[in-house]
Amino acid sequence: MDHTIYYVIGAILYIVGAPFLGCLMDGAERKLSARMQGRIGPPILQPWYDFVKLLNKQVVTVDRAQFFILLSYLVLMIMSGAMFFSGNDLLMTFFVLSTTGTFLYFAAIVPSSPYSSRAASRELSQEVCYGPAVLLLSVGFYLATGTFNARAVFSQHTSLILFMPGFLASYLF
């Protein structure tokens, strides 16, 4: 049986559902953090309210290059998630995901503000820290399954955590 339709549906569900689920998870995390600090906290839908407010603000970019770089970041981020959920090659997905971090760094370095330079430095540090862990996890999937194909990795009958606990520990760290 051809499971291609399931992977196409998975990619479409990712593109449509990830923003909704991400906002709900962020709202729940904000609420939980506030409760742990003894506060009531914002409503769970607060990220949506923030997003709507953001849409009503004036777009301010330093130059057209920054707008192009940010748009490229958004497109590549959506593309990497769609590639992952459609069952494509894990290494290619990883490299597209790494490219998104590079575009975000370039967008932050374009303005000559010290605040944007600080943000660019932080983004580059994060990329250097999590990039090798994601690559190592991809290699772990290859060692456990013999392929980088995400479809083959997804179709395993047993959990791959059993075959690669060290890779999982390094990724979580």
mmCIF file with all atom_site columns, C-alpha atoms in Angstrom:
data_model
loop_
_atom_site.group_PDB
_atom_site.id
_atom_site.type_symbol
_atom_site.label_atom_id
_atom_site.label_alt_id
_atom_site.label_comp_id
_atom_site.label_asym_id
_atom_site.label_entity_id
_atom_site.label_seq_id
_atom_site.pdbx_PDB_ins_code
_atom_site.Cartn_x
_atom_site.Cartn_y
_atom_site.Cartn_z
_atom_site.occupancy
_atom_site.B_iso_or_equiv
_atom_site.pdbx_formal_charge
_atom_site.auth_seq_id
_atom_site.auth_comp_id
_atom_site.auth_asym_id
_atom_site.auth_atom_id
_atom_site.pdbx_PDB_model_num
ATOM 1   C CA . MET A 1 1   ? 0.000  0.000  0.000  1.00 0.00 ? 1   MET A CA 1
ATOM 2   C CA . ASP A 1 2   ? 1.340  3.402  -0.988 1.00 0.00 ? 2   ASP A CA 1
ATOM 3   C CA . HIS A 1 3   ? 1.577  5.729  1.988  1.00 0.00 ? 3   HIS A CA 1
ATOM 4   C CA . THR A 1 4   ? 2.533  8.782  -0.080 1.00 0.00 ? 4   THR A CA 1
ATOM 5   C CA . ILE A 1 5   ? -0.863 10.388 0.467  1.00 0.00 ? 5   ILE A CA 1
ATOM 6   C CA . TYR A 1 6   ? -0.331 10.180 4.227  1.00 0.00 ? 6   TYR A CA 1
ATOM 7   C CA . TYR A 1 7   ? 2.950  12.046 3.965  1.00 0.00 ? 7   TYR A CA 1
ATOM 8   C CA . VAL A 1 8   ? 1.417  14.734 1.748  1.00 0.00 ? 8   VAL A CA 1
ATOM 9   C CA . ILE A 1 9   ? -1.419 15.104 4.258  1.00 0.00 ? 9   ILE A CA 1
ATOM 10  C CA . GLY A 1 10  ? 1.170  15.258 7.051  1.00 0.00 ? 10  GLY A CA 1
ATOM 11  C CA . ALA A 1 11  ? 3.014  18.092 5.305  1.00 0.00 ? 11  ALA A CA 1
ATOM 12  C CA . ILE A 1 12  ? -0.224 20.015 4.725  1.00 0.00 ? 12  ILE A CA 1
ATOM 13  C CA . LEU A 1 13  ? -1.308 19.478 8.325  1.00 0.00 ? 13  LEU A CA 1
ATOM 14  C CA . TYR A 1 14  ? 2.079  20.761 9.467  1.00 0.00 ? 14  TYR A CA 1
ATOM 15  C CA . ILE A 1 15  ? 1.845  23.908 7.352  1.00 0.00 ? 15  ILE A CA 1
ATOM 16  C CA . VAL A 1 16  ? -1.720 24.643 8.512  1.00 0.00 ? 16  VAL A CA 1
ATOM 17  C CA . GLY A 1 17  ? -1.685 23.229 12.034 1.00 0.00 ? 17  GLY A CA 1
ATOM 18  C CA . ALA A 1 18  ? 1.747  24.147 13.371 1.00 0.00 ? 18  ALA A CA 1
ATOM 19  C CA . PRO A 1 19  ? 0.944  27.851 13.899 1.00 0.00 ? 19  PRO A CA 1
ATOM 20  C CA . PHE A 1 20  ? -2.282 26.983 15.737 1.00 0.00 ? 20  PHE A CA 1
ATOM 21  C CA . LEU A 1 21  ? -0.740 24.286 17.878 1.00 0.00 ? 21  LEU A CA 1
ATOM 22  C CA . GLY A 1 22  ? 2.371  26.383 18.529 1.00 0.00 ? 22  GLY A CA 1
ATOM 23  C CA . CYS A 1 23  ? 0.301  29.314 19.777 1.00 0.00 ? 23  CYS A CA 1
ATOM 24  C CA . LEU A 1 24  ? -1.781 27.067 22.008 1.00 0.00 ? 24  LEU A CA 1
ATOM 25  C CA . MET A 1 25  ? 1.314  25.413 23.460 1.00 0.00 ? 25  MET A CA 1
ATOM 26  C CA . ASP A 1 26  ? 2.948  28.812 24.049 1.00 0.00 ? 26  ASP A CA 1
ATOM 27  C CA . GLY A 1 27  ? -0.201 30.076 25.752 1.00 0.00 ? 27  GLY A CA 1
ATOM 28  C CA . ALA A 1 28  ? -0.366 26.988 27.963 1.00 0.00 ? 28  ALA A CA 1
ATOM 29  C CA . GLU A 1 29  ? 3.330  27.380 28.826 1.00 0.00 ? 29  GLU A CA 1
ATOM 30  C CA . ARG A 1 30  ? 2.815  31.032 29.776 1.00 0.00 ? 30  ARG A CA 1
ATOM 31  C CA . LYS A 1 31  ? -0.162 30.078 31.924 1.00 0.00 ? 31  LYS A CA 1
ATOM 32  C CA . LEU A 1 32  ? 1.760  27.275 33.630 1.00 0.00 ? 32  LEU A CA 1
ATOM 33  C CA . SER A 1 33  ? 4.786  29.503 34.274 1.00 0.00 ? 33  SER A CA 1
ATOM 34  C CA . ALA A 1 34  ? 2.544  32.134 35.836 1.00 0.00 ? 34  ALA A CA 1
ATOM 35  C CA . ARG A 1 35  ? 0.815  29.555 38.050 1.00 0.00 ? 35  ARG A CA 1
ATOM 36  C CA . MET A 1 36  ? 4.183  28.286 39.232 1.00 0.00 ? 36  MET A CA 1
ATOM 37  C CA . GLN A 1 37  ? 5.062  31.858 40.229 1.00 0.00 ? 37  GLN A CA 1
ATOM 38  C CA . GLY A 1 38  ? 1.772  32.321 42.079 1.00 0.00 ? 38  GLY A CA 1
ATOM 39  C CA . ARG A 1 39  ? 0.211  34.552 39.411 1.00 0.00 ? 39  ARG A CA 1
ATOM 40  C CA . ILE A 1 40  ? -2.942 34.114 37.348 1.00 0.00 ? 40  ILE A CA 1
ATOM 41  C CA . GLY A 1 41  ? -1.161 34.674 34.049 1.00 0.00 ? 41  GLY A CA 1
ATOM 42  C CA . PRO A 1 42  ? -2.413 35.622 30.595 1.00 0.00 ? 42  PRO A CA 1
ATOM 43  C CA . PRO A 1 43  ? -5.215 33.809 28.817 1.00 0.00 ? 43  PRO A CA 1
ATOM 44  C CA . ILE A 1 44  ? -4.195 30.739 26.816 1.00 0.00 ? 44  ILE A CA 1
ATOM 45  C CA . LEU A 1 45  ? -5.091 32.546 23.589 1.00 0.00 ? 45  LEU A CA 1
ATOM 46  C CA . GLN A 1 46  ? -2.751 35.480 24.393 1.00 0.00 ? 46  GLN A CA 1
ATOM 47  C CA . PRO A 1 47  ? -0.275 34.532 21.599 1.00 0.00 ? 47  PRO A CA 1
ATOM 48  C CA . TRP A 1 48  ? -3.149 34.906 19.103 1.00 0.00 ? 48  TRP A CA 1
ATOM 49  C CA . TYR A 1 49  ? -4.030 38.319 20.533 1.00 0.00 ? 49  TYR A CA 1
ATOM 50  C CA . ASP A 1 50  ? -0.365 39.310 20.230 1.00 0.00 ? 50  ASP A CA 1
ATOM 51  C CA . PHE A 1 51  ? -0.267 38.059 16.628 1.00 0.00 ? 51  PHE A CA 1
ATOM 52  C CA . VAL A 1 52  ? -3.361 40.056 15.640 1.00 0.00 ? 52  VAL A CA 1
ATOM 53  C CA . LYS A 1 53  ? -1.884 43.144 17.306 1.00 0.00 ? 53  LYS A CA 1
ATOM 54  C CA . LEU A 1 54  ? 1.372  42.586 15.413 1.00 0.00 ? 54  LEU A CA 1
ATOM 55  C CA . LEU A 1 55  ? -0.479 42.438 12.100 1.00 0.00 ? 55  LEU A CA 1
ATOM 56  C CA . ASN A 1 56  ? -1.939 45.888 12.776 1.00 0.00 ? 56  ASN A CA 1
ATOM 57  C CA . LYS A 1 57  ? 1.481  47.485 13.327 1.00 0.00 ? 57  LYS A CA 1
ATOM 58  C CA . GLN A 1 58  ? 3.535  49.278 10.722 1.00 0.00 ? 58  GLN A CA 1
ATOM 59  C CA . VAL A 1 59  ? 6.203  47.159 9.037  1.00 0.00 ? 59  VAL A CA 1
ATOM 60  C CA . VAL A 1 60  ? 9.635  48.587 9.806  1.00 0.00 ? 60  VAL A CA 1
ATOM 61  C CA . THR A 1 61  ? 12.740 47.214 8.113  1.00 0.00 ? 61  THR A CA 1
ATOM 62  C CA . VAL A 1 62  ? 16.116 48.850 7.781  1.00 0.00 ? 62  VAL A CA 1
ATOM 63  C CA . ASP A 1 63  ? 16.365 48.075 4.087  1.00 0.00 ? 63  ASP A CA 1
ATOM 64  C CA . ARG A 1 64  ? 14.904 45.774 1.480  1.00 0.00 ? 64  ARG A CA 1
ATOM 65  C CA . ALA A 1 65  ? 17.665 43.230 1.991  1.00 0.00 ? 65  ALA A CA 1
ATOM 66  C CA . GLN A 1 66  ? 16.490 42.620 5.560  1.00 0.00 ? 66  GLN A CA 1
ATOM 67  C CA . PHE A 1 67  ? 12.913 42.050 4.365  1.00 0.00 ? 67  PHE A CA 1
ATOM 68  C CA . PHE A 1 68  ? 14.135 39.577 1.722  1.00 0.00 ? 68  PHE A CA 1
ATOM 69  C CA . ILE A 1 69  ? 16.277 37.717 4.276  1.00 0.00 ? 69  ILE A CA 1
ATOM 70  C CA . LEU A 1 70  ? 13.381 37.456 6.763  1.00 0.00 ? 70  LEU A CA 1
ATOM 71  C CA . LEU A 1 71  ? 11.028 36.256 4.030  1.00 0.00 ? 71  LEU A CA 1
ATOM 72  C CA . SER A 1 72  ? 13.623 33.654 3.004  1.00 0.00 ? 72  SER A CA 1
ATOM 73  C CA . TYR A 1 73  ? 13.869 32.544 6.639  1.00 0.00 ? 73  TYR A CA 1
ATOM 74  C CA . LEU A 1 74  ? 10.107 32.056 6.832  1.00 0.00 ? 74  LEU A CA 1
ATOM 75  C CA . VAL A 1 75  ? 9.893  30.152 3.547  1.00 0.00 ? 75  VAL A CA 1
ATOM 76  C CA . LEU A 1 76  ? 12.820 27.864 4.420  1.00 0.00 ? 76  LEU A CA 1
ATOM 77  C CA . MET A 1 77  ? 11.431 27.192 7.904  1.00 0.00 ? 77  MET A CA 1
ATOM 78  C CA . ILE A 1 78  ? 8.079  26.142 6.451  1.00 0.00 ? 78  ILE A CA 1
ATOM 79  C CA . MET A 1 79  ? 9.866  24.098 3.796  1.00 0.00 ? 79  MET A CA 1
ATOM 80  C CA . SER A 1 80  ? 12.028 22.222 6.320  1.00 0.00 ? 80  SER A CA 1
ATOM 81  C CA . GLY A 1 81  ? 9.015  21.252 8.429  1.00 0.00 ? 81  GLY A CA 1
ATOM 82  C CA . ALA A 1 82  ? 7.066  20.186 5.354  1.00 0.00 ? 82  ALA A CA 1
ATOM 83  C CA . MET A 1 83  ? 10.040 18.124 4.163  1.00 0.00 ? 83  MET A CA 1
ATOM 84  C CA . PHE A 1 84  ? 10.242 16.385 7.541  1.00 0.00 ? 84  PHE A CA 1
ATOM 85  C CA . PHE A 1 85  ? 6.541  15.583 7.767  1.00 0.00 ? 85  PHE A CA 1
ATOM 86  C CA . SER A 1 86  ? 6.331  14.514 4.129  1.00 0.00 ? 86  SER A CA 1
ATOM 87  C CA . GLY A 1 87  ? 8.951  11.835 4.762  1.00 0.00 ? 87  GLY A CA 1
ATOM 88  C CA . ASN A 1 88  ? 11.866 13.208 2.752  1.00 0.00 ? 88  ASN A CA 1
ATOM 89  C CA . ASP A 1 89  ? 15.565 12.767 3.402  1.00 0.00 ? 89  ASP A CA 1
ATOM 90  C CA . LEU A 1 90  ? 16.561 13.649 6.981  1.00 0.00 ? 90  LEU A CA 1
ATOM 91  C CA . LEU A 1 91  ? 19.945 15.081 5.993  1.00 0.00 ? 91  LEU A CA 1
ATOM 92  C CA . MET A 1 92  ? 18.411 17.405 3.428  1.00 0.00 ? 92  MET A CA 1
ATOM 93  C CA . THR A 1 93  ? 15.825 18.502 5.986  1.00 0.00 ? 93  THR A CA 1
ATOM 94  C CA . PHE A 1 94  ? 18.605 19.149 8.501  1.00 0.00 ? 94  PHE A CA 1
ATOM 95  C CA . PHE A 1 95  ? 20.603 21.264 6.058  1.00 0.00 ? 95  PHE A CA 1
ATOM 96  C CA . VAL A 1 96  ? 17.550 23.337 5.087  1.00 0.00 ? 96  VAL A CA 1
ATOM 97  C CA . LEU A 1 97  ? 16.840 23.840 8.798  1.00 0.00 ? 97  LEU A CA 1
ATOM 98  C CA . SER A 1 98  ? 20.446 24.929 9.356  1.00 0.00 ? 98  SER A CA 1
ATOM 99  C CA . THR A 1 99  ? 20.129 27.403 6.513  1.00 0.00 ? 99  THR A CA 1
ATOM 100 C CA . THR A 1 100 ? 17.137 29.018 8.223  1.00 0.00 ? 100 THR A CA 1
ATOM 101 C CA . GLY A 1 101 ? 19.268 29.826 11.259 1.00 0.00 ? 101 GLY A CA 1
ATOM 102 C CA . THR A 1 102 ? 21.865 31.399 9.000  1.00 0.00 ? 102 THR A CA 1
ATOM 103 C CA . PHE A 1 103 ? 19.237 33.604 7.354  1.00 0.00 ? 103 PHE A CA 1
ATOM 104 C CA . LEU A 1 104 ? 17.964 34.717 10.761 1.00 0.00 ? 104 LEU A CA 1
ATOM 105 C CA . TYR A 1 105 ? 21.537 35.594 11.750 1.00 0.00 ? 105 TYR A CA 1
ATOM 106 C CA . PHE A 1 106 ? 22.009 37.655 8.585  1.00 0.00 ? 106 PHE A CA 1
ATOM 107 C CA . ALA A 1 107 ? 18.710 39.467 9.160  1.00 0.00 ? 107 ALA A CA 1
ATOM 108 C CA . ALA A 1 108 ? 19.840 40.431 12.645 1.00 0.00 ? 108 ALA A CA 1
ATOM 109 C CA . ILE A 1 109 ? 23.302 41.561 11.553 1.00 0.00 ? 109 ILE A CA 1
ATOM 110 C CA . VAL A 1 110 ? 22.067 43.882 8.738  1.00 0.00 ? 110 VAL A CA 1
ATOM 111 C CA . PRO A 1 111 ? 21.105 46.800 11.042 1.00 0.00 ? 111 PRO A CA 1
ATOM 112 C CA . SER A 1 112 ? 24.004 48.552 12.724 1.00 0.00 ? 112 SER A CA 1
ATOM 113 C CA . SER A 1 113 ? 22.285 48.621 16.119 1.00 0.00 ? 113 SER A CA 1
ATOM 114 C CA . PRO A 1 114 ? 24.129 47.117 19.105 1.00 0.00 ? 114 PRO A CA 1
ATOM 115 C CA . TYR A 1 115 ? 20.896 45.354 20.091 1.00 0.00 ? 115 TYR A CA 1
ATOM 116 C CA . SER A 1 116 ? 20.615 43.594 16.753 1.00 0.00 ? 116 SER A CA 1
ATOM 117 C CA . SER A 1 117 ? 24.287 42.619 16.918 1.00 0.00 ? 117 SER A CA 1
ATOM 118 C CA . ARG A 1 118 ? 23.626 41.061 20.318 1.00 0.00 ? 118 ARG A CA 1
ATOM 119 C CA . ALA A 1 119 ? 20.631 39.172 18.920 1.00 0.00 ? 119 ALA A CA 1
ATOM 120 C CA . ALA A 1 120 ? 22.718 38.000 15.954 1.00 0.00 ? 120 ALA A CA 1
ATOM 121 C CA . SER A 1 121 ? 25.391 36.743 18.319 1.00 0.00 ? 121 SER A CA 1
ATOM 122 C CA . ARG A 1 122 ? 22.798 34.851 20.352 1.00 0.00 ? 122 ARG A CA 1
ATOM 123 C CA . GLU A 1 123 ? 21.285 33.285 17.222 1.00 0.00 ? 123 GLU A CA 1
ATOM 124 C CA . LEU A 1 124 ? 24.699 32.199 15.992 1.00 0.00 ? 124 LEU A CA 1
ATOM 125 C CA . SER A 1 125 ? 25.491 30.672 19.402 1.00 0.00 ? 125 SER A CA 1
ATOM 126 C CA . GLN A 1 126 ? 22.230 28.724 19.348 1.00 0.00 ? 126 GLN A CA 1
ATOM 127 C CA . GLU A 1 127 ? 22.917 27.494 15.832 1.00 0.00 ? 127 GLU A CA 1
ATOM 128 C CA . VAL A 1 128 ? 26.389 26.309 16.829 1.00 0.00 ? 128 VAL A CA 1
ATOM 129 C CA . CYS A 1 129 ? 24.972 24.529 19.902 1.00 0.00 ? 129 CYS A CA 1
ATOM 130 C CA . TYR A 1 130 ? 21.958 22.720 18.475 1.00 0.00 ? 130 TYR A CA 1
ATOM 131 C CA . GLY A 1 131 ? 23.226 22.115 14.935 1.00 0.00 ? 131 GLY A CA 1
ATOM 132 C CA . PRO A 1 132 ? 25.662 19.325 15.801 1.00 0.00 ? 132 PRO A CA 1
ATOM 133 C CA . ALA A 1 133 ? 23.079 17.659 18.063 1.00 0.00 ? 133 ALA A CA 1
ATOM 134 C CA . VAL A 1 134 ? 20.509 17.548 15.256 1.00 0.00 ? 134 VAL A CA 1
ATOM 135 C CA . LEU A 1 135 ? 23.119 16.232 12.821 1.00 0.00 ? 135 LEU A CA 1
ATOM 136 C CA . LEU A 1 136 ? 24.174 13.602 15.357 1.00 0.00 ? 136 LEU A CA 1
ATOM 137 C CA . LEU A 1 137 ? 20.553 12.555 15.809 1.00 0.00 ? 137 LEU A CA 1
ATOM 138 C CA . SER A 1 138 ? 20.200 12.193 12.022 1.00 0.00 ? 138 SER A CA 1
ATOM 139 C CA . VAL A 1 139 ? 23.315 10.000 11.984 1.00 0.00 ? 139 VAL A CA 1
ATOM 140 C CA . GLY A 1 140 ? 21.826 7.981  14.841 1.00 0.00 ? 140 GLY A CA 1
ATOM 141 C CA . PHE A 1 141 ? 18.679 7.394  12.793 1.00 0.00 ? 141 PHE A CA 1
ATOM 142 C CA . TYR A 1 142 ? 20.896 6.231  9.936  1.00 0.00 ? 142 TYR A CA 1
ATOM 143 C CA . LEU A 1 143 ? 22.822 3.839  12.176 1.00 0.00 ? 143 LEU A CA 1
ATOM 144 C CA . ALA A 1 144 ? 19.587 2.418  13.590 1.00 0.00 ? 144 ALA A CA 1
ATOM 145 C CA . THR A 1 145 ? 17.711 2.061  10.275 1.00 0.00 ? 145 THR A CA 1
ATOM 146 C CA . GLY A 1 146 ? 20.369 2.039  7.546  1.00 0.00 ? 146 GLY A CA 1
ATOM 147 C CA . THR A 1 147 ? 18.799 4.995  5.722  1.00 0.00 ? 147 THR A CA 1
ATOM 148 C CA . PHE A 1 148 ? 18.320 8.735  5.997  1.00 0.00 ? 148 PHE A CA 1
ATOM 149 C CA . ASN A 1 149 ? 14.838 8.482  4.493  1.00 0.00 ? 149 ASN A CA 1
ATOM 150 C CA . ALA A 1 150 ? 12.324 9.843  7.012  1.00 0.00 ? 150 ALA A CA 1
ATOM 151 C CA . ARG A 1 151 ? 9.623  7.507  5.699  1.00 0.00 ? 151 ARG A CA 1
ATOM 152 C CA . ALA A 1 152 ? 11.723 4.491  6.634  1.00 0.00 ? 152 ALA A CA 1
ATOM 153 C CA . VAL A 1 153 ? 12.514 6.003  10.011 1.00 0.00 ? 153 VAL A CA 1
ATOM 154 C CA . PHE A 1 154 ? 8.819  6.698  10.686 1.00 0.00 ? 154 PHE A CA 1
ATOM 155 C CA . SER A 1 155 ? 7.752  3.209  9.627  1.00 0.00 ? 155 SER A CA 1
ATOM 156 C CA . GLN A 1 156 ? 9.844  1.351  12.232 1.00 0.00 ? 156 GLN A CA 1
ATOM 157 C CA . HIS A 1 157 ? 7.821  -1.047 14.342 1.00 0.00 ? 157 HIS A CA 1
ATOM 158 C CA . THR A 1 158 ? 9.907  -0.469 17.462 1.00 0.00 ? 158 THR A CA 1
ATOM 159 C CA . SER A 1 159 ? 10.958 2.803  19.040 1.00 0.00 ? 159 SER A CA 1
ATOM 160 C CA . LEU A 1 160 ? 14.370 3.937  17.852 1.00 0.00 ? 160 LEU A CA 1
ATOM 161 C CA . ILE A 1 161 ? 15.094 5.268  21.337 1.00 0.00 ? 161 ILE A CA 1
ATOM 162 C CA . LEU A 1 162 ? 15.857 1.675  22.304 1.00 0.00 ? 162 LEU A CA 1
ATOM 163 C CA . PHE A 1 163 ? 18.599 1.525  19.649 1.00 0.00 ? 163 PHE A CA 1
ATOM 164 C CA . MET A 1 164 ? 20.141 4.926  20.325 1.00 0.00 ? 164 MET A CA 1
ATOM 165 C CA . PRO A 1 165 ? 19.710 6.152  23.903 1.00 0.00 ? 165 PRO A CA 1
ATOM 166 C CA . GLY A 1 166 ? 23.046 7.986  23.779 1.00 0.00 ? 166 GLY A CA 1
ATOM 167 C CA . PHE A 1 167 ? 21.994 9.970  20.722 1.00 0.00 ? 167 PHE A CA 1
ATOM 168 C CA . LEU A 1 168 ? 18.744 10.926 22.423 1.00 0.00 ? 168 LEU A CA 1
ATOM 169 C CA . ALA A 1 169 ? 20.575 12.002 25.583 1.00 0.00 ? 169 ALA A CA 1
ATOM 170 C CA . SER A 1 170 ? 22.958 14.204 23.576 1.00 0.00 ? 170 SER A CA 1
ATOM 171 C CA . TYR A 1 171 ? 20.044 15.753 21.692 1.00 0.00 ? 171 TYR A CA 1
ATOM 172 C CA . LEU A 1 172 ? 18.088 16.478 24.875 1.00 0.00 ? 172 LEU A CA 1
ATOM 173 C CA . PHE A 1 173 ? 21.183 17.959 26.490 1.00 0.00 ? 173 PHE A CA 1
#
